[in-house]
Protein backbone atom coordinates (compact mmCIF):
# COMPACT_ATOMS: atom_id res chain seq x y z
CA UNK A 1 0.00 0.00 0.00
CA UNK A 2 1.11 3.53 -0.78
CA UNK A 3 1.08 6.12 2.05
CA UNK A 4 -1.89 7.87 0.45
CA UNK A 5 -3.87 4.62 0.65
CA UNK A 6 -3.65 4.74 4.44
CA UNK A 7 -5.43 8.09 4.35
CA UNK A 8 -8.17 6.48 2.27
CA UNK A 9 -8.87 3.78 4.86
CA UNK A 10 -8.92 6.08 7.92
CA UNK A 11 -12.64 6.75 7.43
CA UNK A 12 -13.78 3.09 7.19
CA UNK A 13 -11.30 2.04 9.89
CA UNK A 14 -12.74 4.58 12.36
CA UNK A 15 -16.26 3.45 11.49
CA UNK A 16 -15.42 -0.20 12.15
CA UNK A 17 -13.39 0.41 15.31
CA UNK A 18 -15.62 3.02 16.97
CA UNK A 19 -18.99 3.62 15.28
CA UNK A 20 -20.37 0.12 14.79
CA UNK A 21 -19.47 -1.20 18.27
CA UNK A 22 -21.05 1.90 19.82
CA UNK A 23 -24.19 1.40 17.72
CA UNK A 24 -24.58 -2.06 19.26
CA UNK A 25 -24.03 -0.76 22.80
CA UNK A 26 -26.40 2.20 22.38
CA UNK A 27 -29.07 -0.01 20.80
CA UNK A 28 -28.83 -2.46 23.69
CA UNK A 29 -29.09 0.27 26.32
CA UNK A 30 -31.98 1.93 24.48
CA UNK A 31 -33.92 -1.34 24.49
CA UNK A 32 -33.16 -1.93 28.17
CA UNK A 33 -34.17 1.63 29.04
CA UNK A 34 -37.47 1.30 27.21
CA UNK A 35 -38.24 -2.06 28.80
CA UNK A 36 -37.55 -0.66 32.26
CA UNK A 37 -39.76 2.36 31.59
CA UNK A 38 -42.66 0.23 30.33
CA UNK A 39 -42.36 -2.13 33.30
CA UNK A 40 -42.50 0.74 35.78
CA UNK A 41 -45.44 2.34 33.96
CA UNK A 42 -47.24 -0.99 34.38
CA UNK A 43 -46.75 -0.64 38.17
CA UNK A 44 -44.31 -3.52 38.25
CA UNK A 45 -40.83 -3.73 39.66
CA UNK A 46 -38.12 -3.86 36.99
CA UNK A 47 -35.04 -6.04 37.34
CA UNK A 48 -33.19 -3.72 34.96
CA UNK A 49 -30.96 -1.31 36.96
CA UNK A 50 -31.75 2.44 36.75
CA UNK A 51 -28.24 3.19 35.46
CA UNK A 52 -29.15 1.97 31.95
CA UNK A 53 -30.86 5.28 31.20
CA UNK A 54 -27.88 7.46 32.03
CA UNK A 55 -25.52 5.05 30.25
CA UNK A 56 -27.71 5.20 27.15
CA UNK A 57 -27.52 9.00 27.15
CA UNK A 58 -23.76 9.13 27.79
CA UNK A 59 -22.78 6.59 25.15
CA UNK A 60 -25.39 8.00 22.77
CA UNK A 61 -23.63 11.37 23.00
CA UNK A 62 -20.33 9.70 22.18
CA UNK A 63 -21.86 7.87 19.24
CA UNK A 64 -23.44 11.01 17.77
CA UNK A 65 -20.24 13.01 18.07
CA UNK A 66 -18.07 10.23 16.66
CA UNK A 67 -20.42 9.69 13.68
CA UNK A 68 -20.10 13.36 12.73
CA UNK A 69 -16.32 13.24 13.28
CA UNK A 70 -15.98 10.15 11.06
CA UNK A 71 -18.12 11.91 8.43
CA UNK A 72 -15.68 14.84 8.47
CA UNK A 73 -12.77 12.42 7.97
CA UNK A 74 -14.66 10.81 5.09
CA UNK A 75 -15.10 14.20 3.42
CA UNK A 76 -11.55 15.35 4.19
CA UNK A 77 -9.89 12.72 1.98
CA UNK A 78 -11.60 13.52 -1.38
CA UNK A 79 -11.62 17.27 -0.69
CA UNK A 80 -7.95 17.20 0.29
CA UNK A 81 -7.12 15.12 -2.78
CA UNK A 82 -8.91 17.67 -4.97
CA UNK A 83 -7.05 20.55 -3.27
CA UNK A 84 -3.68 18.91 -3.93
CA UNK A 85 -4.57 17.85 -7.47
CA UNK A 86 -5.55 21.41 -8.44
CA UNK A 87 -2.94 23.09 -6.22
CA UNK A 88 -5.76 25.19 -4.87
CA UNK A 89 -3.50 27.19 -2.55
CA UNK A 90 -2.11 28.90 -5.65
CA UNK A 91 -4.96 28.58 -8.18
CA UNK A 92 -7.84 29.58 -5.85
CA UNK A 93 -6.45 30.73 -2.52
CA UNK A 94 -9.77 32.07 -1.19
CA UNK A 95 -11.54 28.76 -1.74
CA UNK A 96 -8.61 26.94 -0.15
CA UNK A 97 -8.89 29.09 2.99
CA UNK A 98 -12.69 28.74 2.94
CA UNK A 99 -12.48 24.92 2.96
CA UNK A 100 -9.93 24.87 5.78
CA UNK A 101 -12.10 27.23 7.83
CA UNK A 102 -15.21 25.14 7.12
CA UNK A 103 -13.58 22.03 8.56
CA UNK A 104 -12.34 23.90 11.61
CA UNK A 105 -15.61 25.74 12.28
CA UNK A 106 -17.68 22.58 11.81
CA UNK A 107 -15.50 20.69 14.29
CA UNK A 108 -15.69 23.57 16.80
CA UNK A 109 -19.48 23.81 16.37
CA UNK A 110 -19.78 20.07 17.03
CA UNK A 111 -17.79 20.38 20.24
CA UNK A 112 -19.86 23.35 21.42
CA UNK A 113 -23.07 21.45 20.60
CA UNK A 114 -21.80 18.54 22.67
CA UNK A 115 -21.29 20.72 25.74
CA UNK A 116 -24.18 23.20 25.28
CA UNK A 117 -27.20 22.90 27.58
CA UNK A 118 -29.35 25.97 26.82
CA UNK A 119 -31.96 25.35 24.14
CA UNK A 120 -31.07 28.32 21.90
CA UNK A 121 -27.35 27.48 21.91
CA UNK A 122 -28.07 23.86 21.09
CA UNK A 123 -30.18 25.01 18.15
CA UNK A 124 -27.50 27.42 16.92
CA UNK A 125 -24.59 24.96 17.13
CA UNK A 126 -26.65 22.11 15.66
CA UNK A 127 -27.55 24.32 12.70
CA UNK A 128 -23.94 25.41 12.18
CA UNK A 129 -22.64 21.83 12.41
CA UNK A 130 -25.27 20.57 9.98
CA UNK A 131 -24.61 23.40 7.53
CA UNK A 132 -20.88 22.67 7.68
CA UNK A 133 -21.42 18.98 6.87
CA UNK A 134 -23.74 19.79 3.94
CA UNK A 135 -21.50 22.53 2.48
CA UNK A 136 -18.40 20.34 2.68
CA UNK A 137 -20.31 17.46 1.13
CA UNK A 138 -21.15 19.61 -1.89
CA UNK A 139 -17.50 20.29 -2.76
CA UNK A 140 -15.72 19.02 -5.86
CA UNK A 141 -14.01 15.68 -5.45
CA UNK A 142 -16.65 14.13 -3.17
CA UNK A 143 -18.13 10.99 -4.76
CA UNK A 144 -21.89 11.33 -4.31
CA UNK A 145 -23.45 8.85 -6.78
CA UNK A 146 -26.36 11.28 -7.20
CA UNK A 147 -27.86 9.30 -10.08
CA UNK A 148 -28.31 6.42 -7.61
CA UNK A 149 -28.95 8.43 -4.44
CA UNK A 150 -31.10 5.66 -2.98
CA UNK A 151 -28.03 3.38 -2.71
CA UNK A 152 -25.44 6.12 -2.20
CA UNK A 153 -22.94 5.82 0.65
CA UNK A 154 -22.62 9.60 0.62
CA UNK A 155 -26.34 10.34 1.01
CA UNK A 156 -26.78 7.64 3.64
CA UNK A 157 -23.82 9.05 5.56
CA UNK A 158 -24.84 12.70 5.38
CA UNK A 159 -28.40 11.85 6.44
CA UNK A 160 -27.16 9.72 9.35
CA UNK A 161 -24.78 12.50 10.47
CA UNK A 162 -27.59 15.07 10.38
CA UNK A 163 -29.80 12.75 12.43
CA UNK A 164 -27.01 12.39 14.99
CA UNK A 165 -26.65 16.17 15.16
CA UNK A 166 -30.40 16.47 15.72
CA UNK A 167 -30.23 13.82 18.45
CA UNK A 168 -27.54 15.80 20.27
CA UNK A 169 -29.64 18.94 19.98
CA UNK A 170 -32.82 17.46 21.54
CA UNK A 171 -31.36 15.41 24.40
CA UNK A 172 -32.32 17.99 27.02
CA UNK A 173 -35.79 18.40 25.50
CA UNK A 174 -36.49 14.66 25.72
CA UNK A 175 -36.22 14.73 29.52
CA UNK A 176 -38.05 18.04 29.94
CA UNK A 177 -41.04 17.18 27.74
CA UNK A 178 -43.74 15.50 29.86
CA UNK A 179 -45.84 14.69 26.79
CA UNK A 180 -43.05 12.39 25.49
CA UNK A 181 -43.35 13.93 22.03
CA UNK A 182 -39.61 14.47 21.70
CA UNK A 183 -38.94 10.97 23.04
CA UNK A 184 -41.14 9.46 20.34
CA UNK A 185 -39.47 11.60 17.67
CA UNK A 186 -36.09 10.45 18.96
CA UNK A 187 -37.10 6.77 18.81
CA UNK A 188 -38.52 7.00 15.26
CA UNK A 189 -35.60 8.96 13.80
CA UNK A 190 -32.96 6.78 15.41
CA UNK A 191 -34.64 3.59 14.21
CA UNK A 192 -34.33 5.10 10.73
CA UNK A 193 -30.70 6.02 11.47
CA UNK A 194 -30.04 2.39 12.45
CA UNK A 195 -31.24 1.30 9.00
CA UNK A 196 -28.96 3.91 7.41
CA UNK A 197 -25.98 2.56 9.38
CA UNK A 198 -26.73 -0.93 8.07
CA UNK A 199 -26.81 0.51 4.57
CA UNK A 200 -23.53 2.27 5.27
CA UNK A 201 -21.82 -1.03 5.95
CA UNK A 202 -22.94 -2.40 2.57
CA UNK A 203 -22.44 0.71 0.41
CA UNK A 204 -19.12 1.57 2.04
CA UNK A 205 -17.70 -1.86 1.26
CA UNK A 206 -18.96 -1.59 -2.33
CA UNK A 207 -17.38 1.85 -2.83
CA UNK A 208 -14.02 0.70 -1.46
CA UNK A 209 -14.03 -2.18 -3.95
CA UNK A 210 -14.89 0.20 -6.78
CA UNK A 211 -12.17 2.66 -5.78
CA UNK A 212 -9.66 -0.21 -5.62
CA UNK A 213 -10.60 -1.41 -9.11
CA UNK A 214 -10.38 2.14 -10.42
CA UNK A 215 -6.85 2.62 -9.03
CA UNK A 216 -5.78 -0.68 -10.51
CA UNK A 217 -7.12 0.38 -13.89
CA UNK A 218 -9.97 -2.15 -13.89
mmCIF file of C-alpha atoms in Angstrom:
data_model
loop_
_atom_site.group_PDB
_atom_site.id
_atom_site.type_symbol
_atom_site.label_atom_id
_atom_site.label_comp_id
_atom_site.label_asym_id
_atom_site.label_seq_id
_atom_site.Cartn_x
_atom_site.Cartn_y
_atom_site.Cartn_z
ATOM 1 C CA UNK A 1 0.000 0.000 0.000
ATOM 2 C CA UNK A 2 1.108 3.526 -0.775
ATOM 3 C CA UNK A 3 1.085 6.118 2.054
ATOM 4 C CA UNK A 4 -1.891 7.875 0.454
ATOM 5 C CA UNK A 5 -3.870 4.620 0.651
ATOM 6 C CA UNK A 6 -3.648 4.738 4.438
ATOM 7 C CA UNK A 7 -5.432 8.094 4.351
ATOM 8 C CA UNK A 8 -8.165 6.484 2.267
ATOM 9 C CA UNK A 9 -8.866 3.777 4.856
ATOM 10 C CA UNK A 10 -8.923 6.083 7.918
ATOM 11 C CA UNK A 11 -12.640 6.750 7.428
ATOM 12 C CA UNK A 12 -13.776 3.089 7.192
ATOM 13 C CA UNK A 13 -11.303 2.042 9.892
ATOM 14 C CA UNK A 14 -12.736 4.581 12.357
ATOM 15 C CA UNK A 15 -16.255 3.454 11.489
ATOM 16 C CA UNK A 16 -15.419 -0.204 12.154
ATOM 17 C CA UNK A 17 -13.388 0.415 15.308
ATOM 18 C CA UNK A 18 -15.624 3.015 16.968
ATOM 19 C CA UNK A 19 -18.986 3.616 15.280
ATOM 20 C CA UNK A 20 -20.370 0.124 14.792
ATOM 21 C CA UNK A 21 -19.469 -1.199 18.272
ATOM 22 C CA UNK A 22 -21.053 1.905 19.823
ATOM 23 C CA UNK A 23 -24.193 1.401 17.722
ATOM 24 C CA UNK A 24 -24.581 -2.057 19.263
ATOM 25 C CA UNK A 25 -24.030 -0.755 22.796
ATOM 26 C CA UNK A 26 -26.404 2.203 22.383
ATOM 27 C CA UNK A 27 -29.072 -0.006 20.804
ATOM 28 C CA UNK A 28 -28.828 -2.463 23.693
ATOM 29 C CA UNK A 29 -29.088 0.270 26.321
ATOM 30 C CA UNK A 30 -31.984 1.933 24.477
ATOM 31 C CA UNK A 31 -33.920 -1.336 24.489
ATOM 32 C CA UNK A 32 -33.156 -1.933 28.170
ATOM 33 C CA UNK A 33 -34.166 1.634 29.039
ATOM 34 C CA UNK A 34 -37.475 1.303 27.214
ATOM 35 C CA UNK A 35 -38.242 -2.065 28.798
ATOM 36 C CA UNK A 36 -37.547 -0.657 32.259
ATOM 37 C CA UNK A 37 -39.765 2.357 31.594
ATOM 38 C CA UNK A 38 -42.655 0.231 30.330
ATOM 39 C CA UNK A 39 -42.362 -2.135 33.296
ATOM 40 C CA UNK A 40 -42.499 0.742 35.784
ATOM 41 C CA UNK A 41 -45.439 2.336 33.959
ATOM 42 C CA UNK A 42 -47.236 -0.994 34.385
ATOM 43 C CA UNK A 43 -46.753 -0.636 38.173
ATOM 44 C CA UNK A 44 -44.308 -3.522 38.254
ATOM 45 C CA UNK A 45 -40.827 -3.727 39.659
ATOM 46 C CA UNK A 46 -38.124 -3.861 36.991
ATOM 47 C CA UNK A 47 -35.044 -6.040 37.337
ATOM 48 C CA UNK A 48 -33.187 -3.719 34.964
ATOM 49 C CA UNK A 49 -30.960 -1.306 36.956
ATOM 50 C CA UNK A 50 -31.745 2.440 36.749
ATOM 51 C CA UNK A 51 -28.244 3.192 35.458
ATOM 52 C CA UNK A 52 -29.146 1.966 31.952
ATOM 53 C CA UNK A 53 -30.856 5.284 31.202
ATOM 54 C CA UNK A 54 -27.878 7.457 32.033
ATOM 55 C CA UNK A 55 -25.516 5.054 30.250
ATOM 56 C CA UNK A 56 -27.707 5.201 27.150
ATOM 57 C CA UNK A 57 -27.524 8.999 27.146
ATOM 58 C CA UNK A 58 -23.764 9.129 27.791
ATOM 59 C CA UNK A 59 -22.780 6.589 25.152
ATOM 60 C CA UNK A 60 -25.391 8.002 22.770
ATOM 61 C CA UNK A 61 -23.632 11.367 23.004
ATOM 62 C CA UNK A 62 -20.326 9.704 22.178
ATOM 63 C CA UNK A 63 -21.861 7.869 19.240
ATOM 64 C CA UNK A 64 -23.445 11.009 17.773
ATOM 65 C CA UNK A 65 -20.238 13.010 18.073
ATOM 66 C CA UNK A 66 -18.067 10.228 16.655
ATOM 67 C CA UNK A 67 -20.417 9.688 13.679
ATOM 68 C CA UNK A 68 -20.097 13.360 12.730
ATOM 69 C CA UNK A 69 -16.318 13.238 13.281
ATOM 70 C CA UNK A 70 -15.978 10.150 11.058
ATOM 71 C CA UNK A 71 -18.115 11.907 8.432
ATOM 72 C CA UNK A 72 -15.684 14.835 8.466
ATOM 73 C CA UNK A 73 -12.771 12.416 7.973
ATOM 74 C CA UNK A 74 -14.659 10.813 5.095
ATOM 75 C CA UNK A 75 -15.099 14.202 3.424
ATOM 76 C CA UNK A 76 -11.553 15.348 4.187
ATOM 77 C CA UNK A 77 -9.885 12.721 1.985
ATOM 78 C CA UNK A 78 -11.595 13.521 -1.377
ATOM 79 C CA UNK A 79 -11.622 17.266 -0.687
ATOM 80 C CA UNK A 80 -7.951 17.204 0.292
ATOM 81 C CA UNK A 81 -7.123 15.122 -2.776
ATOM 82 C CA UNK A 82 -8.914 17.668 -4.972
ATOM 83 C CA UNK A 83 -7.055 20.550 -3.275
ATOM 84 C CA UNK A 84 -3.681 18.912 -3.931
ATOM 85 C CA UNK A 85 -4.569 17.850 -7.473
ATOM 86 C CA UNK A 86 -5.548 21.408 -8.443
ATOM 87 C CA UNK A 87 -2.942 23.092 -6.225
ATOM 88 C CA UNK A 88 -5.762 25.193 -4.871
ATOM 89 C CA UNK A 89 -3.500 27.188 -2.546
ATOM 90 C CA UNK A 90 -2.111 28.895 -5.647
ATOM 91 C CA UNK A 91 -4.962 28.582 -8.182
ATOM 92 C CA UNK A 92 -7.835 29.581 -5.851
ATOM 93 C CA UNK A 93 -6.446 30.731 -2.518
ATOM 94 C CA UNK A 94 -9.770 32.073 -1.189
ATOM 95 C CA UNK A 95 -11.537 28.762 -1.745
ATOM 96 C CA UNK A 96 -8.612 26.944 -0.155
ATOM 97 C CA UNK A 97 -8.891 29.093 2.992
ATOM 98 C CA UNK A 98 -12.687 28.735 2.940
ATOM 99 C CA UNK A 99 -12.483 24.921 2.964
ATOM 100 C CA UNK A 100 -9.935 24.868 5.781
ATOM 101 C CA UNK A 101 -12.102 27.225 7.834
ATOM 102 C CA UNK A 102 -15.212 25.142 7.123
ATOM 103 C CA UNK A 103 -13.584 22.028 8.560
ATOM 104 C CA UNK A 104 -12.340 23.902 11.613
ATOM 105 C CA UNK A 105 -15.611 25.739 12.281
ATOM 106 C CA UNK A 106 -17.683 22.584 11.809
ATOM 107 C CA UNK A 107 -15.503 20.691 14.294
ATOM 108 C CA UNK A 108 -15.692 23.575 16.801
ATOM 109 C CA UNK A 109 -19.483 23.810 16.373
ATOM 110 C CA UNK A 110 -19.783 20.066 17.028
ATOM 111 C CA UNK A 111 -17.792 20.379 20.244
ATOM 112 C CA UNK A 112 -19.864 23.349 21.417
ATOM 113 C CA UNK A 113 -23.067 21.447 20.595
ATOM 114 C CA UNK A 114 -21.800 18.537 22.669
ATOM 115 C CA UNK A 115 -21.290 20.718 25.743
ATOM 116 C CA UNK A 116 -24.181 23.201 25.284
ATOM 117 C CA UNK A 117 -27.199 22.896 27.578
ATOM 118 C CA UNK A 118 -29.347 25.969 26.821
ATOM 119 C CA UNK A 119 -31.959 25.352 24.137
ATOM 120 C CA UNK A 120 -31.066 28.319 21.900
ATOM 121 C CA UNK A 121 -27.348 27.476 21.910
ATOM 122 C CA UNK A 122 -28.068 23.859 21.087
ATOM 123 C CA UNK A 123 -30.179 25.015 18.153
ATOM 124 C CA UNK A 124 -27.495 27.425 16.919
ATOM 125 C CA UNK A 125 -24.592 24.957 17.129
ATOM 126 C CA UNK A 126 -26.645 22.106 15.659
ATOM 127 C CA UNK A 127 -27.546 24.323 12.697
ATOM 128 C CA UNK A 128 -23.936 25.407 12.183
ATOM 129 C CA UNK A 129 -22.644 21.829 12.409
ATOM 130 C CA UNK A 130 -25.267 20.566 9.977
ATOM 131 C CA UNK A 131 -24.606 23.403 7.534
ATOM 132 C CA UNK A 132 -20.875 22.672 7.676
ATOM 133 C CA UNK A 133 -21.417 18.979 6.871
ATOM 134 C CA UNK A 134 -23.739 19.790 3.944
ATOM 135 C CA UNK A 135 -21.504 22.534 2.484
ATOM 136 C CA UNK A 136 -18.396 20.336 2.677
ATOM 137 C CA UNK A 137 -20.312 17.457 1.127
ATOM 138 C CA UNK A 138 -21.150 19.607 -1.891
ATOM 139 C CA UNK A 139 -17.502 20.288 -2.760
ATOM 140 C CA UNK A 140 -15.719 19.019 -5.862
ATOM 141 C CA UNK A 141 -14.013 15.675 -5.452
ATOM 142 C CA UNK A 142 -16.651 14.126 -3.173
ATOM 143 C CA UNK A 143 -18.133 10.991 -4.762
ATOM 144 C CA UNK A 144 -21.891 11.326 -4.307
ATOM 145 C CA UNK A 145 -23.454 8.853 -6.782
ATOM 146 C CA UNK A 146 -26.356 11.284 -7.197
ATOM 147 C CA UNK A 147 -27.856 9.300 -10.076
ATOM 148 C CA UNK A 148 -28.312 6.425 -7.609
ATOM 149 C CA UNK A 149 -28.946 8.434 -4.444
ATOM 150 C CA UNK A 150 -31.097 5.658 -2.975
ATOM 151 C CA UNK A 151 -28.030 3.381 -2.710
ATOM 152 C CA UNK A 152 -25.440 6.123 -2.201
ATOM 153 C CA UNK A 153 -22.939 5.816 0.653
ATOM 154 C CA UNK A 154 -22.622 9.597 0.623
ATOM 155 C CA UNK A 155 -26.337 10.342 1.014
ATOM 156 C CA UNK A 156 -26.781 7.640 3.641
ATOM 157 C CA UNK A 157 -23.818 9.052 5.564
ATOM 158 C CA UNK A 158 -24.841 12.698 5.381
ATOM 159 C CA UNK A 159 -28.397 11.845 6.437
ATOM 160 C CA UNK A 160 -27.163 9.724 9.346
ATOM 161 C CA UNK A 161 -24.783 12.500 10.466
ATOM 162 C CA UNK A 162 -27.590 15.067 10.377
ATOM 163 C CA UNK A 163 -29.803 12.755 12.435
ATOM 164 C CA UNK A 164 -27.007 12.387 14.986
ATOM 165 C CA UNK A 165 -26.650 16.170 15.160
ATOM 166 C CA UNK A 166 -30.400 16.470 15.717
ATOM 167 C CA UNK A 167 -30.229 13.819 18.452
ATOM 168 C CA UNK A 168 -27.540 15.800 20.270
ATOM 169 C CA UNK A 169 -29.643 18.939 19.982
ATOM 170 C CA UNK A 170 -32.824 17.457 21.535
ATOM 171 C CA UNK A 171 -31.360 15.408 24.404
ATOM 172 C CA UNK A 172 -32.316 17.992 27.017
ATOM 173 C CA UNK A 173 -35.794 18.403 25.503
ATOM 174 C CA UNK A 174 -36.491 14.663 25.720
ATOM 175 C CA UNK A 175 -36.220 14.729 29.515
ATOM 176 C CA UNK A 176 -38.054 18.044 29.941
ATOM 177 C CA UNK A 177 -41.044 17.184 27.736
ATOM 178 C CA UNK A 178 -43.742 15.504 29.862
ATOM 179 C CA UNK A 179 -45.839 14.690 26.786
ATOM 180 C CA UNK A 180 -43.051 12.388 25.492
ATOM 181 C CA UNK A 181 -43.355 13.933 22.028
ATOM 182 C CA UNK A 182 -39.607 14.469 21.702
ATOM 183 C CA UNK A 183 -38.940 10.972 23.041
ATOM 184 C CA UNK A 184 -41.138 9.457 20.341
ATOM 185 C CA UNK A 185 -39.467 11.601 17.667
ATOM 186 C CA UNK A 186 -36.090 10.447 18.958
ATOM 187 C CA UNK A 187 -37.097 6.768 18.808
ATOM 188 C CA UNK A 188 -38.516 6.999 15.261
ATOM 189 C CA UNK A 189 -35.599 8.957 13.801
ATOM 190 C CA UNK A 190 -32.955 6.779 15.412
ATOM 191 C CA UNK A 191 -34.635 3.587 14.211
ATOM 192 C CA UNK A 192 -34.329 5.104 10.733
ATOM 193 C CA UNK A 193 -30.699 6.018 11.475
ATOM 194 C CA UNK A 194 -30.037 2.391 12.446
ATOM 195 C CA UNK A 195 -31.238 1.295 8.998
ATOM 196 C CA UNK A 196 -28.960 3.906 7.413
ATOM 197 C CA UNK A 197 -25.981 2.564 9.381
ATOM 198 C CA UNK A 198 -26.730 -0.927 8.073
ATOM 199 C CA UNK A 199 -26.805 0.507 4.566
ATOM 200 C CA UNK A 200 -23.530 2.267 5.274
ATOM 201 C CA UNK A 201 -21.820 -1.034 5.948
ATOM 202 C CA UNK A 202 -22.936 -2.397 2.572
ATOM 203 C CA UNK A 203 -22.440 0.711 0.413
ATOM 204 C CA UNK A 204 -19.116 1.572 2.038
ATOM 205 C CA UNK A 205 -17.702 -1.862 1.256
ATOM 206 C CA UNK A 206 -18.961 -1.589 -2.332
ATOM 207 C CA UNK A 207 -17.381 1.845 -2.826
ATOM 208 C CA UNK A 208 -14.017 0.698 -1.457
ATOM 209 C CA UNK A 209 -14.034 -2.178 -3.947
ATOM 210 C CA UNK A 210 -14.894 0.200 -6.782
ATOM 211 C CA UNK A 211 -12.167 2.660 -5.780
ATOM 212 C CA UNK A 212 -9.665 -0.214 -5.617
ATOM 213 C CA UNK A 213 -10.597 -1.410 -9.111
ATOM 214 C CA UNK A 214 -10.384 2.141 -10.423
ATOM 215 C CA UNK A 215 -6.852 2.616 -9.029
ATOM 216 C CA UNK A 216 -5.784 -0.684 -10.514
ATOM 217 C CA UNK A 217 -7.125 0.375 -13.889
ATOM 218 C CA UNK A 218 -9.969 -2.147 -13.885
#
